[in-house]
Amino acid sequence: PTRHYEYKAFGVLENFPPDLPADLYMNLNYRRMGWIC
């Protein structure tokens, strides 16, 4: 992933519940990006 994408991902992560594991979110977000691209 590009640095720009990482920044965007963390920006969205702030809107998620604090109890959501960052690793889980990044994993799901990465897989979703695979479908988009």
GROMACS .gro file of N, CA and C in nm:
model
  111
    1PRO      N    1   0.083  -0.122   0.000
    1PRO     CA    2   0.000   0.000   0.000
    1PRO      C    3   0.086   0.126   0.000
    2THR      N    4   0.035   0.229  -0.062
    2THR     CA    5   0.110   0.354  -0.070
    2THR      C    6   0.100   0.431   0.061
    3ARG      N    7   0.190   0.526   0.078
    3ARG     CA    8   0.189   0.605   0.202
    3ARG      C    9   0.060   0.685   0.211
    4HIS      N   10   0.011   0.733   0.097
    4HIS     CA   11  -0.114   0.810   0.096
    4HIS      C   12  -0.229   0.722   0.146
    5TYR      N   13  -0.232   0.598   0.101
    5TYR     CA   14  -0.338   0.506   0.142
    5TYR      C   15  -0.331   0.479   0.291
    6GLU      N   16  -0.210   0.462   0.344
    6GLU     CA   17  -0.194   0.437   0.487
    6GLU      C   18  -0.249   0.553   0.567
    7TYR      N   19  -0.222   0.676   0.522
    7TYR     CA   20  -0.272   0.795   0.591
    7TYR      C   21  -0.424   0.796   0.588
    8LYS      N   22  -0.481   0.764   0.474
    8LYS     CA   23  -0.626   0.762   0.459
    8LYS      C   24  -0.687   0.654   0.550
    9ALA      N   25  -0.624   0.538   0.555
    9ALA     CA   26  -0.675   0.428   0.636
    9ALA      C   27  -0.679   0.467   0.783
   10PHE      N   28  -0.571   0.529   0.832
   10PHE     CA   29  -0.567   0.570   0.972
   10PHE      C   30  -0.669   0.679   0.997
   11GLY      N   31  -0.693   0.766   0.899
   11GLY     CA   32  -0.791   0.872   0.914
   11GLY      C   33  -0.930   0.813   0.933
   12VAL      N   34  -0.960   0.708   0.859
   12VAL     CA   35  -1.090   0.642   0.871
   12VAL      C   36  -1.098   0.566   1.002
   13LEU      N   37  -0.984   0.509   1.043
   13LEU     CA   38  -0.981   0.429   1.165
   13LEU      C   39  -1.025   0.511   1.285
   14GLU      N   40  -0.999   0.641   1.282
   14GLU     CA   41  -1.037   0.728   1.394
   14GLU      C   42  -1.188   0.729   1.414
   15ASN      N   43  -1.263   0.701   1.307
   15ASN     CA   44  -1.408   0.702   1.317
   15ASN      C   45  -1.464   0.569   1.366
   16PHE      N   46  -1.376   0.469   1.381
   16PHE     CA   47  -1.421   0.338   1.427
   16PHE      C   48  -1.414   0.329   1.579
   17PRO      N   49  -1.491   0.241   1.639
   17PRO     CA   50  -1.490   0.223   1.784
   17PRO      C   51  -1.349   0.190   1.831
   18PRO      N   52  -1.308   0.245   1.945
   18PRO     CA   53  -1.173   0.223   1.997
   18PRO      C   54  -1.146   0.078   2.034
   19ASP      N   55  -1.251  -0.001   2.051
   19ASP     CA   56  -1.230  -0.140   2.089
   19ASP      C   57  -1.206  -0.228   1.967
   20LEU      N   58  -1.213  -0.168   1.847
   20LEU     CA   59  -1.188  -0.246   1.726
   20LEU      C   60  -1.038  -0.263   1.705
   21PRO      N   61  -0.989  -0.387   1.701
   21PRO     CA   62  -0.846  -0.411   1.683
   21PRO      C   63  -0.795  -0.350   1.554
   22ALA      N   64  -0.687  -0.274   1.563
   22ALA     CA   65  -0.632  -0.207   1.445
   22ALA      C   66  -0.588  -0.310   1.341
   23ASP      N   67  -0.531  -0.421   1.387
   23ASP     CA   68  -0.486  -0.524   1.294
   23ASP      C   69  -0.603  -0.581   1.215
   24LEU      N   70  -0.715  -0.602   1.283
   24LEU     CA   71  -0.833  -0.656   1.216
   24LEU      C   72  -0.885  -0.557   1.113
   25TYR      N   73  -0.893  -0.431   1.151
   25TYR     CA   74  -0.942  -0.329   1.059
   25TYR      C   75  -0.852  -0.318   0.937
   26MET      N   76  -0.721  -0.315   0.959
   26MET     CA   77  -0.627  -0.302   0.848
   26MET      C   78  -0.638  -0.423   0.756
   27ASN      N   79  -0.660  -0.541   0.813
   27ASN     CA   80  -0.673  -0.662   0.734
   27ASN      C   81  -0.798  -0.654   0.646
   28LEU      N   82  -0.912  -0.616   0.705
   28LEU     CA   83  -1.036  -0.605   0.629
   28LEU      C   84  -1.026  -0.496   0.524
   29ASN      N   85  -0.967  -0.382   0.561
   29ASN     CA   86  -0.956  -0.271   0.469
   29ASN      C   87  -0.865  -0.308   0.352
   30TYR      N   88  -0.758  -0.380   0.380
   30TYR     CA   89  -0.665  -0.422   0.275
   30TYR      C   90  -0.734  -0.517   0.178
   31ARG      N   91  -0.813  -0.610   0.232
   31ARG     CA   92  -0.884  -0.705   0.146
   31ARG      C   93  -0.989  -0.633   0.063
   32ARG      N   94  -1.055  -0.533   0.121
   32ARG     CA   95  -1.156  -0.457   0.048
   32ARG      C   96  -1.091  -0.383  -0.069
   33MET      N   97  -0.971  -0.325  -0.042
   33MET     CA   98  -0.901  -0.252  -0.147
   33MET      C   99  -0.867  -0.346  -0.262
   34GLY      N  100  -0.841  -0.472  -0.230
   34GLY     CA  101  -0.811  -0.570  -0.334
   34GLY      C  102  -0.928  -0.584  -0.430
   35TRP      N  103  -1.050  -0.577  -0.378
   35TRP     CA  104  -1.168  -0.586  -0.464
   35TRP      C  105  -1.183  -0.461  -0.549
   36ILE      N  106  -1.156  -0.345  -0.489
   36ILE     CA  107  -1.171  -0.218  -0.560
   36ILE      C  108  -1.071  -0.209  -0.675
   37CYS      N  109  -0.948  -0.251  -0.647
   37CYS     CA  110  -0.843  -0.241  -0.750
   37CYS      C  111  -0.847  -0.365  -0.838
   0.00000   0.00000   0.00000
